[in-house]
Amino acid sequence: MNSGDIWQQFGVTTWHSRRARRLLLVMASGCLSLVAIAAVLMESGAMTPHIGWRVDSFFLRAEVDENEVLSTDVEIELENEAFTSFTVTDVSAEMPGLRLLPGKPSEATVEGNGYGQLTGRVVITDCAAVPYEPQPVRFTYETWMGTRSAEVTWDSWRLTGPEESMPIAWQRGLADKVCNDAVNPDWP
């Protein structure tokens, strides 16, 4: 007879393995519960908002102020694709030839599954220097978890020609429209 037989005779090994299995089951179910809760919070937009962005080019108009600074206002349409509300507090972008500044109002709160609108001011310092590759826009937003920021690259605009249309970076399309409008207000 060895020590393992003695422990088994008194039921110590059976008790120990049952307790270990129960502890392992509790830990596994706790981990699965945390993963499920995190997935629900992510999907609901409680941790990271699900935001849709869009800029309507139809309303872009060139404005030249008394200092001969070329600019335009852009209407940024916000869509909340989740249940939790968020507030966009800042929109900005800096790239060669173009800067996106906050407009008025400078922040917008969008309720869950709702829509909102924010105005940005685009200052074009050099029409030819605006990049042809899509550039990101930085959004700062607040949720119940605090303030965060994200960089988003808007979808390409379409340049339509007589036979075909081709994609063009959003900032290049915006600069072309505003610069052409400043030179020729009758530009389509």
mmCIF file of N, CA, C and O in Angstrom, residues 38-138:
data_model
loop_
_atom_site.group_PDB
_atom_site.id
_atom_site.type_symbol
_atom_site.label_atom_id
_atom_site.label_comp_id
_atom_site.label_asym_id
_atom_site.label_seq_id
_atom_site.Cartn_x
_atom_site.Cartn_y
_atom_site.Cartn_z
ATOM 1 N N ALA A 38 -18.895 42.087 -23.066
ATOM 2 C CA ALA A 38 -18.086 42.979 -23.902
ATOM 3 C C ALA A 38 -18.631 43.036 -25.322
ATOM 4 O O ALA A 38 -18.690 44.107 -25.937
ATOM 5 N N ALA A 39 -19.060 41.895 -25.865
ATOM 6 C CA ALA A 39 -19.626 41.872 -27.218
ATOM 7 C C ALA A 39 -20.913 42.687 -27.289
ATOM 8 O O ALA A 39 -21.132 43.435 -28.248
ATOM 9 N N VAL A 40 -21.759 42.572 -26.277
ATOM 10 C CA VAL A 40 -23.014 43.339 -26.249
ATOM 11 C C VAL A 40 -22.714 44.832 -26.156
ATOM 12 O O VAL A 40 -23.324 45.645 -26.864
ATOM 13 N N LEU A 41 -21.755 45.214 -25.301
ATOM 14 C CA LEU A 41 -21.403 46.632 -25.176
ATOM 15 C C LEU A 41 -20.804 47.184 -26.469
ATOM 16 O O LEU A 41 -21.095 48.307 -26.860
ATOM 17 N N MET A 42 -19.968 46.393 -27.133
ATOM 18 C CA MET A 42 -19.374 46.847 -28.401
ATOM 19 C C MET A 42 -20.453 47.008 -29.470
ATOM 20 O O MET A 42 -20.474 47.997 -30.200
ATOM 21 N N GLU A 43 -21.340 46.042 -29.574
ATOM 22 C CA GLU A 43 -22.378 46.079 -30.610
ATOM 23 C C GLU A 43 -23.377 47.205 -30.365
ATOM 24 O O GLU A 43 -23.899 47.800 -31.292
ATOM 25 N N SER A 44 -23.646 47.513 -29.096
ATOM 26 C CA SER A 44 -24.622 48.557 -28.778
ATOM 27 C C SER A 44 -24.059 49.954 -28.986
ATOM 28 O O SER A 44 -24.793 50.925 -28.953
ATOM 29 N N GLY A 45 -22.746 50.058 -29.171
ATOM 30 C CA GLY A 45 -22.133 51.367 -29.318
ATOM 31 C C GLY A 45 -21.793 51.999 -27.992
ATOM 32 O O GLY A 45 -21.402 53.158 -27.933
ATOM 33 N N ALA A 46 -21.939 51.271 -26.905
ATOM 34 C CA ALA A 46 -21.653 51.822 -25.583
ATOM 35 C C ALA A 46 -20.161 52.040 -25.379
ATOM 36 O O ALA A 46 -19.762 52.947 -24.669
ATOM 37 N N MET A 47 -19.328 51.228 -25.980
ATOM 38 C CA MET A 47 -17.879 51.376 -25.818
ATOM 39 C C MET A 47 -17.270 52.172 -26.975
ATOM 40 O O MET A 47 -16.463 53.061 -26.773
ATOM 41 N N THR A 48 -17.620 51.844 -28.188
ATOM 42 C CA THR A 48 -17.145 52.542 -29.372
ATOM 43 C C THR A 48 -18.356 52.849 -30.244
ATOM 44 O O THR A 48 -19.052 51.934 -30.653
ATOM 45 N N PRO A 49 -18.630 54.126 -30.503
ATOM 46 C CA PRO A 49 -19.819 54.446 -31.300
ATOM 47 C C PRO A 49 -19.715 53.919 -32.727
ATOM 48 O O PRO A 49 -18.628 53.801 -33.278
ATOM 49 N N HIS A 50 -20.845 53.614 -33.287
ATOM 50 C CA HIS A 50 -20.933 53.199 -34.693
ATOM 51 C C HIS A 50 -21.430 54.425 -35.453
ATOM 52 O O HIS A 50 -22.617 54.708 -35.463
ATOM 53 N N ILE A 51 -20.509 55.144 -36.047
ATOM 54 C CA ILE A 51 -20.836 56.434 -36.645
ATOM 55 C C ILE A 51 -20.693 56.365 -38.156
ATOM 56 O O ILE A 51 -19.691 55.883 -38.670
ATOM 57 N N GLY A 52 -21.697 56.858 -38.858
ATOM 58 C CA GLY A 52 -21.634 57.007 -40.308
ATOM 59 C C GLY A 52 -21.417 58.477 -40.622
ATOM 60 O O GLY A 52 -22.077 59.337 -40.050
ATOM 61 N N TRP A 53 -20.481 58.798 -41.512
ATOM 62 C CA TRP A 53 -20.137 60.177 -41.867
ATOM 63 C C TRP A 53 -20.397 60.400 -43.343
ATOM 64 O O TRP A 53 -20.186 59.519 -44.135
ATOM 65 N N ARG A 54 -20.817 61.595 -43.684
ATOM 66 C CA ARG A 54 -21.018 61.912 -45.090
ATOM 67 C C ARG A 54 -20.972 63.421 -45.254
ATOM 68 O O ARG A 54 -21.452 64.154 -44.415
ATOM 69 N N VAL A 55 -20.381 63.859 -46.350
ATOM 70 C CA VAL A 55 -20.341 65.289 -46.687
ATOM 71 C C VAL A 55 -21.073 65.449 -48.007
ATOM 72 O O VAL A 55 -20.794 64.751 -48.974
ATOM 73 N N ASP A 56 -22.011 66.381 -48.036
ATOM 74 C CA ASP A 56 -22.780 66.634 -49.251
ATOM 75 C C ASP A 56 -22.088 67.732 -50.056
ATOM 76 O O ASP A 56 -21.956 68.870 -49.603
ATOM 77 N N SER A 57 -21.633 67.390 -51.240
ATOM 78 C CA SER A 57 -20.895 68.352 -52.071
ATOM 79 C C SER A 57 -21.816 69.332 -52.794
ATOM 80 O O SER A 57 -21.350 70.340 -53.321
ATOM 81 N N PHE A 58 -23.102 69.071 -52.811
ATOM 82 C CA PHE A 58 -24.030 69.913 -53.562
ATOM 83 C C PHE A 58 -24.058 71.348 -53.027
ATOM 84 O O PHE A 58 -24.196 72.300 -53.783
ATOM 85 N N PHE A 59 -23.931 71.505 -51.713
ATOM 86 C CA PHE A 59 -24.075 72.821 -51.098
ATOM 87 C C PHE A 59 -22.756 73.574 -50.925
ATOM 88 O O PHE A 59 -22.714 74.615 -50.297
ATOM 89 N N LEU A 60 -21.670 73.065 -51.473
ATOM 90 C CA LEU A 60 -20.381 73.745 -51.348
ATOM 91 C C LEU A 60 -20.365 75.023 -52.181
ATOM 92 O O LEU A 60 -20.683 74.999 -53.365
ATOM 93 N N ARG A 61 -19.981 76.110 -51.547
ATOM 94 C CA ARG A 61 -19.872 77.388 -52.242
ATOM 95 C C ARG A 61 -18.568 78.057 -51.831
ATOM 96 O O ARG A 61 -18.245 78.115 -50.646
ATOM 97 N N ALA A 62 -17.840 78.578 -52.783
ATOM 98 C CA ALA A 62 -16.576 79.264 -52.496
ATOM 99 C C ALA A 62 -16.868 80.618 -51.861
ATOM 100 O O ALA A 62 -17.762 81.341 -52.282
ATOM 101 N N GLU A 63 -16.094 80.931 -50.836
ATOM 102 C CA GLU A 63 -16.184 82.230 -50.180
ATOM 103 C C GLU A 63 -14.768 82.794 -50.078
ATOM 104 O O GLU A 63 -13.856 82.092 -49.661
ATOM 105 N N VAL A 64 -14.621 84.044 -50.470
ATOM 106 C CA VAL A 64 -13.329 84.720 -50.365
ATOM 107 C C VAL A 64 -13.547 85.915 -49.451
ATOM 108 O O VAL A 64 -14.372 86.782 -49.749
ATOM 109 N N ASP A 65 -12.819 85.951 -48.324
ATOM 110 C CA ASP A 65 -13.021 87.047 -47.375
ATOM 111 C C ASP A 65 -12.171 88.258 -47.744
ATOM 112 O O ASP A 65 -11.480 88.266 -48.775
ATOM 113 N N GLU A 66 -12.193 89.282 -46.880
ATOM 114 C CA GLU A 66 -11.472 90.525 -47.168
ATOM 115 C C GLU A 66 -9.955 90.343 -47.215
ATOM 116 O O GLU A 66 -9.239 91.150 -47.791
ATOM 117 N N ASN A 67 -9.442 89.271 -46.612
ATOM 118 C CA ASN A 67 -8.007 88.972 -46.659
ATOM 119 C C ASN A 67 -7.650 88.028 -47.806
ATOM 120 O O ASN A 67 -6.550 87.501 -47.857
ATOM 121 N N GLU A 68 -8.610 87.796 -48.687
ATOM 122 C CA GLU A 68 -8.473 86.925 -49.855
ATOM 123 C C GLU A 68 -8.175 85.468 -49.470
ATOM 124 O O GLU A 68 -7.434 84.764 -50.143
ATOM 125 N N VAL A 69 -8.785 85.037 -48.375
ATOM 126 C CA VAL A 69 -8.682 83.647 -47.940
ATOM 127 C C VAL A 69 -9.865 82.888 -48.535
ATOM 128 O O VAL A 69 -11.019 83.279 -48.357
ATOM 129 N N LEU A 70 -9.555 81.808 -49.240
ATOM 130 C CA LEU A 70 -10.579 80.981 -49.882
ATOM 131 C C LEU A 70 -11.050 79.920 -48.894
ATOM 132 O O LEU A 70 -10.242 79.196 -48.311
ATOM 133 N N SER A 71 -12.361 79.823 -48.711
ATOM 134 C CA SER A 71 -12.905 78.840 -47.782
ATOM 135 C C SER A 71 -14.317 78.453 -48.195
ATOM 136 O O SER A 71 -14.916 79.051 -49.086
ATOM 137 N N THR A 72 -14.827 77.450 -47.522
ATOM 138 C CA THR A 72 -16.202 76.997 -47.713
ATOM 139 C C THR A 72 -16.667 76.312 -46.442
ATOM 140 O O THR A 72 -15.851 75.853 -45.642
ATOM 141 N N ASP A 73 -17.960 76.253 -46.254
ATOM 142 C CA ASP A 73 -18.530 75.489 -45.150
ATOM 143 C C ASP A 73 -18.933 74.115 -45.677
ATOM 144 O O ASP A 73 -19.468 74.009 -46.785
ATOM 145 N N VAL A 74 -18.668 73.078 -44.889
ATOM 146 C CA VAL A 74 -19.105 71.735 -45.255
ATOM 147 C C VAL A 74 -20.088 71.251 -44.202
ATOM 148 O O VAL A 74 -19.871 71.439 -43.005
ATOM 149 N N GLU A 75 -21.174 70.696 -44.672
ATOM 150 C CA GLU A 75 -22.163 70.106 -43.786
ATOM 151 C C GLU A 75 -21.812 68.633 -43.619
ATOM 152 O O GLU A 75 -21.839 67.882 -44.591
ATOM 153 N N ILE A 76 -21.474 68.243 -42.412
ATOM 154 C CA ILE A 76 -21.098 66.860 -42.121
ATOM 155 C C ILE A 76 -22.323 66.176 -41.517
ATOM 156 O O ILE A 76 -22.796 66.581 -40.454
ATOM 157 N N GLU A 77 -22.827 65.189 -42.221
ATOM 158 C CA GLU A 77 -23.989 64.458 -41.743
ATOM 159 C C GLU A 77 -23.516 63.272 -40.909
ATOM 160 O O GLU A 77 -22.662 62.496 -41.339
ATOM 161 N N LEU A 78 -24.051 63.158 -39.703
ATOM 162 C CA LEU A 78 -23.674 62.107 -38.767
ATOM 163 C C LEU A 78 -24.828 61.128 -38.621
ATOM 164 O O LEU A 78 -25.974 61.542 -38.507
ATOM 165 N N GLU A 79 -24.516 59.857 -38.594
ATOM 166 C CA GLU A 79 -25.528 58.837 -38.364
ATOM 167 C C GLU A 79 -25.045 57.933 -37.244
ATOM 168 O O GLU A 79 -23.938 57.404 -37.296
ATOM 169 N N ASN A 80 -25.869 57.784 -36.214
ATOM 170 C CA ASN A 80 -25.536 56.890 -35.114
ATOM 171 C C ASN A 80 -26.175 55.537 -35.407
ATOM 172 O O ASN A 80 -27.394 55.400 -35.396
ATOM 173 N N GLU A 81 -25.353 54.546 -35.666
ATOM 174 C CA GLU A 81 -25.843 53.223 -36.036
ATOM 175 C C GLU A 81 -25.930 52.295 -34.826
ATOM 176 O O GLU A 81 -26.030 51.084 -34.984
ATOM 177 N N ALA A 82 -25.890 52.861 -33.607
ATOM 178 C CA ALA A 82 -25.938 52.057 -32.381
ATOM 179 C C ALA A 82 -26.995 52.628 -31.438
ATOM 180 O O ALA A 82 -27.697 53.571 -31.778
ATOM 181 N N PHE A 83 -27.073 52.059 -30.235
ATOM 182 C CA PHE A 83 -28.097 52.459 -29.272
ATOM 183 C C PHE A 83 -27.661 53.593 -28.352
ATOM 184 O O PHE A 83 -28.479 54.328 -27.842
ATOM 185 N N THR A 84 -26.378 53.741 -28.133
ATOM 186 C CA THR A 84 -25.860 54.713 -27.182
ATOM 187 C C THR A 84 -25.551 56.030 -27.884
ATOM 188 O O THR A 84 -24.960 56.039 -28.953
ATOM 189 N N SER A 85 -25.930 57.138 -27.260
ATOM 190 C CA SER A 85 -25.677 58.445 -27.871
ATOM 191 C C SER A 85 -24.208 58.827 -27.739
ATOM 192 O O SER A 85 -23.478 58.302 -26.907
ATOM 193 N N PHE A 86 -23.773 59.762 -28.592
ATOM 194 C CA PHE A 86 -22.417 60.297 -28.551
ATOM 195 C C PHE A 86 -22.482 61.769 -28.910
ATOM 196 O O PHE A 86 -23.454 62.241 -29.508
ATOM 197 N N THR A 87 -21.439 62.503 -28.551
ATOM 198 C CA THR A 87 -21.330 63.922 -28.887
ATOM 199 C C THR A 87 -20.006 64.145 -29.600
ATOM 200 O O THR A 87 -18.948 63.840 -29.053
ATOM 201 N N VAL A 88 -20.070 64.641 -30.821
ATOM 202 C CA VAL A 88 -18.856 65.011 -31.548
ATOM 203 C C VAL A 88 -18.490 66.415 -31.091
ATOM 204 O O VAL A 88 -19.277 67.343 -31.211
ATOM 205 N N THR A 89 -17.274 66.561 -30.553
ATOM 206 C CA THR A 89 -16.847 67.845 -29.996
ATOM 207 C C THR A 89 -15.830 68.584 -30.857
ATOM 208 O O THR A 89 -15.610 69.771 -30.650
ATOM 209 N N ASP A 90 -15.201 67.868 -31.809
ATOM 210 C CA ASP A 90 -14.200 68.531 -32.635
ATOM 211 C C ASP A 90 -14.020 67.759 -33.937
ATOM 212 O O ASP A 90 -14.064 66.528 -33.943
ATOM 213 N N VAL A 91 -13.849 68.487 -35.008
ATOM 214 C CA VAL A 91 -13.548 67.913 -36.317
ATOM 215 C C VAL A 91 -12.383 68.714 -36.877
ATOM 216 O O VAL A 91 -12.437 69.945 -36.903
ATOM 217 N N SER A 92 -11.330 68.012 -37.328
ATOM 218 C CA SER A 92 -10.187 68.741 -37.862
ATOM 219 C C SER A 92 -9.420 67.879 -38.856
ATOM 220 O O SER A 92 -9.496 66.656 -38.826
ATOM 221 N N ALA A 93 -8.711 68.534 -39.725
ATOM 222 C CA ALA A 93 -7.812 67.871 -40.672
ATOM 223 C C ALA A 93 -6.824 68.924 -41.159
ATOM 224 O O ALA A 93 -7.213 70.065 -41.429
ATOM 225 N N GLU A 94 -5.570 68.527 -41.219
ATOM 226 C CA GLU A 94 -4.549 69.406 -41.774
ATOM 227 C C GLU A 94 -3.751 68.611 -42.783
ATOM 228 O O GLU A 94 -3.311 67.505 -42.513
ATOM 229 N N MET A 95 -3.634 69.169 -43.951
ATOM 230 C CA MET A 95 -2.866 68.544 -45.026
ATOM 231 C C MET A 95 -2.354 69.668 -45.917
ATOM 232 O O MET A 95 -2.817 70.809 -45.794
ATOM 233 N N PRO A 96 -1.442 69.386 -46.793
ATOM 234 C CA PRO A 96 -0.947 70.444 -47.678
ATOM 235 C C PRO A 96 -2.095 71.089 -48.467
ATOM 236 O O PRO A 96 -2.907 70.403 -49.074
ATOM 237 N N GLY A 97 -2.173 72.396 -48.380
ATOM 238 C CA GLY A 97 -3.142 73.152 -49.161
ATOM 239 C C GLY A 97 -4.535 73.249 -48.576
ATOM 240 O O GLY A 97 -5.372 73.982 -49.098
ATOM 241 N N LEU A 98 -4.816 72.534 -47.468
ATOM 242 C CA LEU A 98 -6.192 72.506 -46.964
ATOM 243 C C LEU A 98 -6.201 72.273 -45.457
ATOM 244 O O LEU A 98 -5.415 71.481 -44.938
ATOM 245 N N ARG A 99 -7.102 72.976 -44.774
ATOM 246 C CA ARG A 99 -7.328 72.749 -43.340
ATOM 247 C C ARG A 99 -8.820 72.703 -43.093
ATOM 248 O O ARG A 99 -9.576 73.527 -43.610
ATOM 249 N N LEU A 100 -9.250 71.722 -42.299
ATOM 250 C CA LEU A 100 -10.648 71.610 -41.885
ATOM 251 C C LEU A 100 -10.728 72.067 -40.446
ATOM 252 O O LEU A 100 -10.072 71.516 -39.568
ATOM 253 N N LEU A 101 -11.521 73.104 -40.212
ATOM 254 C CA LEU A 101 -11.666 73.693 -38.881
ATOM 255 C C LEU A 101 -13.107 73.505 -38.400
ATOM 256 O O LEU A 101 -14.024 73.387 -39.212
ATOM 257 N N PRO A 102 -13.319 73.504 -37.092
ATOM 258 C CA PRO A 102 -14.699 73.421 -36.597
ATOM 259 C C PRO A 102 -15.491 74.645 -37.030
ATOM 260 O O PRO A 102 -14.970 75.742 -37.102
ATOM 261 N N GLY A 103 -16.736 74.434 -37.320
ATOM 262 C CA GLY A 103 -17.620 75.533 -37.695
ATOM 263 C C GLY A 103 -18.591 75.822 -36.575
ATOM 264 O O GLY A 103 -18.306 75.586 -35.412
ATOM 265 N N LYS A 104 -19.770 76.294 -36.936
ATOM 266 C CA LYS A 104 -20.812 76.569 -35.954
ATOM 267 C C LYS A 104 -22.046 75.784 -36.333
ATOM 268 O O LYS A 104 -22.474 75.864 -37.466
ATOM 269 N N PRO A 105 -22.631 74.980 -35.484
ATOM 270 C CA PRO A 105 -22.171 74.694 -34.128
ATOM 271 C C PRO A 105 -20.914 73.836 -34.162
ATOM 272 O O PRO A 105 -20.691 73.086 -35.103
ATOM 273 N N SER A 106 -20.122 73.961 -33.107
ATOM 274 C CA SER A 106 -18.859 73.237 -33.083
ATOM 275 C C SER A 106 -18.996 71.830 -32.514
ATOM 276 O O SER A 106 -18.046 71.074 -32.518
ATOM 277 N N GLU A 107 -20.175 71.495 -31.991
ATOM 278 C CA GLU A 107 -20.395 70.124 -31.523
ATOM 279 C C GLU A 107 -21.835 69.710 -31.782
ATOM 280 O O GLU A 107 -22.713 70.554 -31.944
ATOM 281 N N ALA A 108 -22.030 68.401 -31.849
ATOM 282 C CA ALA A 108 -23.364 67.862 -32.122
ATOM 283 C C ALA A 108 -23.547 66.564 -31.348
ATOM 284 O O ALA A 108 -22.659 65.718 -31.336
ATOM 285 N N THR A 109 -24.696 66.435 -30.692
ATOM 286 C CA THR A 109 -25.048 65.207 -29.992
ATOM 287 C C THR A 109 -26.015 64.426 -30.856
ATOM 288 O O THR A 109 -26.991 64.977 -31.363
ATOM 289 N N VAL A 110 -25.724 63.142 -31.022
ATOM 290 C CA VAL A 110 -26.569 62.283 -31.844
ATOM 291 C C VAL A 110 -27.065 61.143 -30.960
ATOM 292 O O VAL A 110 -26.274 60.390 -30.403
ATOM 293 N N GLU A 111 -28.366 61.061 -30.826
ATOM 294 C CA GLU A 111 -28.974 60.015 -30.009
ATOM 295 C C GLU A 111 -28.858 58.667 -30.707
ATOM 296 O O GLU A 111 -28.585 58.602 -31.905
ATOM 297 N N GLY A 112 -29.093 57.607 -29.969
ATOM 298 C CA GLY A 112 -29.017 56.258 -30.525
ATOM 299 C C GLY A 112 -29.950 56.088 -31.714
ATOM 300 O O GLY A 112 -31.097 56.544 -31.683
ATOM 301 N N ASN A 113 -29.454 55.459 -32.763
ATOM 302 C CA ASN A 113 -30.189 55.245 -34.007
ATOM 303 C C ASN A 113 -30.735 56.544 -34.591
ATOM 304 O O ASN A 113 -31.781 56.562 -35.224
ATOM 305 N N GLY A 114 -30.012 57.630 -34.388
ATOM 306 C CA GLY A 114 -30.473 58.926 -34.868
ATOM 307 C C GLY A 114 -29.489 59.563 -35.835
ATOM 308 O O GLY A 114 -28.473 58.982 -36.209
ATOM 309 N N TYR A 115 -29.822 60.797 -36.221
ATOM 310 C CA TYR A 115 -29.014 61.556 -37.160
ATOM 311 C C TYR A 115 -28.683 62.909 -36.553
ATOM 312 O O TYR A 115 -29.415 63.429 -35.725
ATOM 313 N N GLY A 116 -27.586 63.470 -36.999
ATOM 314 C CA GLY A 116 -27.193 64.795 -36.563
ATOM 315 C C GLY A 116 -26.420 65.479 -37.667
ATOM 316 O O GLY A 116 -26.102 64.884 -38.697
ATOM 317 N N GLN A 117 -26.127 66.749 -37.454
ATOM 318 C CA GLN A 117 -25.407 67.508 -38.466
ATOM 319 C C GLN A 117 -24.429 68.432 -37.774
ATOM 320 O O GLN A 117 -24.703 68.981 -36.715
ATOM 321 N N LEU A 118 -23.283 68.582 -38.392
ATOM 322 C CA LEU A 118 -22.219 69.414 -37.868
ATOM 323 C C LEU A 118 -21.641 70.203 -39.032
ATOM 324 O O LEU A 118 -21.562 69.696 -40.146
ATOM 325 N N THR A 119 -21.260 71.421 -38.781
ATOM 326 C CA THR A 119 -20.669 72.243 -39.828
ATOM 327 C C THR A 119 -19.175 72.363 -39.593
ATOM 328 O O THR A 119 -18.731 72.568 -38.474
ATOM 329 N N GLY A 120 -18.417 72.206 -40.653
ATOM 330 C CA GLY A 120 -16.974 72.412 -40.607
ATOM 331 C C GLY A 120 -16.604 73.511 -41.581
ATOM 332 O O GLY A 120 -17.322 73.780 -42.544
ATOM 333 N N ARG A 121 -15.504 74.144 -41.324
ATOM 334 C CA ARG A 121 -15.026 75.223 -42.196
ATOM 335 C C ARG A 121 -13.736 74.749 -42.851
ATOM 336 O O ARG A 121 -12.783 74.406 -42.173
ATOM 337 N N VAL A 122 -13.719 74.701 -44.182
ATOM 338 C CA VAL A 122 -12.541 74.283 -44.923
ATOM 339 C C VAL A 122 -11.868 75.525 -45.484
ATOM 340 O O VAL A 122 -12.489 76.303 -46.209
ATOM 341 N N VAL A 123 -10.586 75.693 -45.125
ATOM 342 C CA VAL A 123 -9.782 76.800 -45.650
ATOM 343 C C VAL A 123 -8.802 76.193 -46.640
ATOM 344 O O VAL A 123 -8.058 75.278 -46.314
ATOM 345 N N ILE A 124 -8.843 76.707 -47.870
ATOM 346 C CA ILE A 124 -7.944 76.212 -48.915
ATOM 347 C C ILE A 124 -6.859 77.264 -49.120
ATOM 348 O O ILE A 124 -7.134 78.381 -49.559
ATOM 349 N N THR A 125 -5.643 76.862 -48.791
ATOM 350 C CA THR A 125 -4.518 77.793 -48.892
ATOM 351 C C THR A 125 -3.786 77.674 -50.219
ATOM 352 O O THR A 125 -3.140 78.622 -50.649
ATOM 353 N N ASP A 126 -3.870 76.487 -50.858
ATOM 354 C CA ASP A 126 -3.200 76.280 -52.139
ATOM 355 C C ASP A 126 -3.949 75.179 -52.891
ATOM 356 O O ASP A 126 -3.827 74.000 -52.551
ATOM 357 N N CYS A 127 -4.691 75.565 -53.903
ATOM 358 C CA CYS A 127 -5.519 74.599 -54.641
ATOM 359 C C CYS A 127 -4.696 73.467 -55.250
ATOM 360 O O CYS A 127 -5.103 72.311 -55.240
ATOM 361 N N ALA A 128 -3.532 73.779 -55.767
ATOM 362 C CA ALA A 128 -2.717 72.767 -56.445
ATOM 363 C C ALA A 128 -2.019 71.823 -55.470
ATOM 364 O O ALA A 128 -1.650 70.715 -55.845
ATOM 365 N N ALA A 129 -1.852 72.224 -54.219
ATOM 366 C CA ALA A 129 -1.103 71.406 -53.257
ATOM 367 C C ALA A 129 -1.954 70.356 -52.547
ATOM 368 O O ALA A 129 -1.414 69.494 -51.863
ATOM 369 N N VAL A 130 -3.259 70.407 -52.713
ATOM 370 C CA VAL A 130 -4.128 69.439 -52.025
ATOM 371 C C VAL A 130 -3.819 68.039 -52.551
ATOM 372 O O VAL A 130 -3.797 67.822 -53.763
ATOM 373 N N PRO A 131 -3.564 67.071 -51.653
ATOM 374 C CA PRO A 131 -3.140 65.733 -52.070
ATOM 375 C C PRO A 131 -4.199 64.980 -52.889
ATOM 376 O O PRO A 131 -5.398 65.182 -52.707
ATOM 377 N N TYR A 132 -3.709 64.110 -53.760
ATOM 378 C CA TYR A 132 -4.580 63.289 -54.584
ATOM 379 C C TYR A 132 -4.946 61.974 -53.892
ATOM 380 O O TYR A 132 -5.879 61.306 -54.298
ATOM 381 N N GLU A 133 -4.183 61.593 -52.873
ATOM 382 C CA GLU A 133 -4.488 60.383 -52.101
ATOM 383 C C GLU A 133 -5.433 60.738 -50.962
ATOM 384 O O GLU A 133 -5.263 61.788 -50.326
ATOM 385 N N PRO A 134 -6.423 59.907 -50.659
ATOM 386 C CA PRO A 134 -7.365 60.205 -49.567
ATOM 387 C C PRO A 134 -6.642 60.455 -48.240
ATOM 388 O O PRO A 134 -5.732 59.725 -47.881
ATOM 389 N N GLN A 135 -7.051 61.501 -47.558
ATOM 390 C CA GLN A 135 -6.460 61.900 -46.280
ATOM 391 C C GLN A 135 -7.508 61.773 -45.174
ATOM 392 O O GLN A 135 -8.693 61.998 -45.399
ATOM 393 N N PRO A 136 -7.074 61.440 -43.943
ATOM 394 C CA PRO A 136 -8.035 61.253 -42.853
ATOM 395 C C PRO A 136 -8.508 62.569 -42.240
ATOM 396 O O PRO A 136 -7.845 63.593 -42.318
ATOM 397 N N VAL A 137 -9.659 62.475 -41.602
ATOM 398 C CA VAL A 137 -10.240 63.567 -40.828
ATOM 399 C C VAL A 137 -10.288 63.084 -39.380
ATOM 400 O O VAL A 137 -10.667 61.947 -39.115
ATOM 401 N N ARG A 138 -9.891 63.936 -38.438
ATOM 402 C CA ARG A 138 -9.901 63.551 -37.021
ATOM 403 C C ARG A 138 -11.187 64.044 -36.357
ATOM 404 O O ARG A 138 -11.510 65.220 -36.430
#
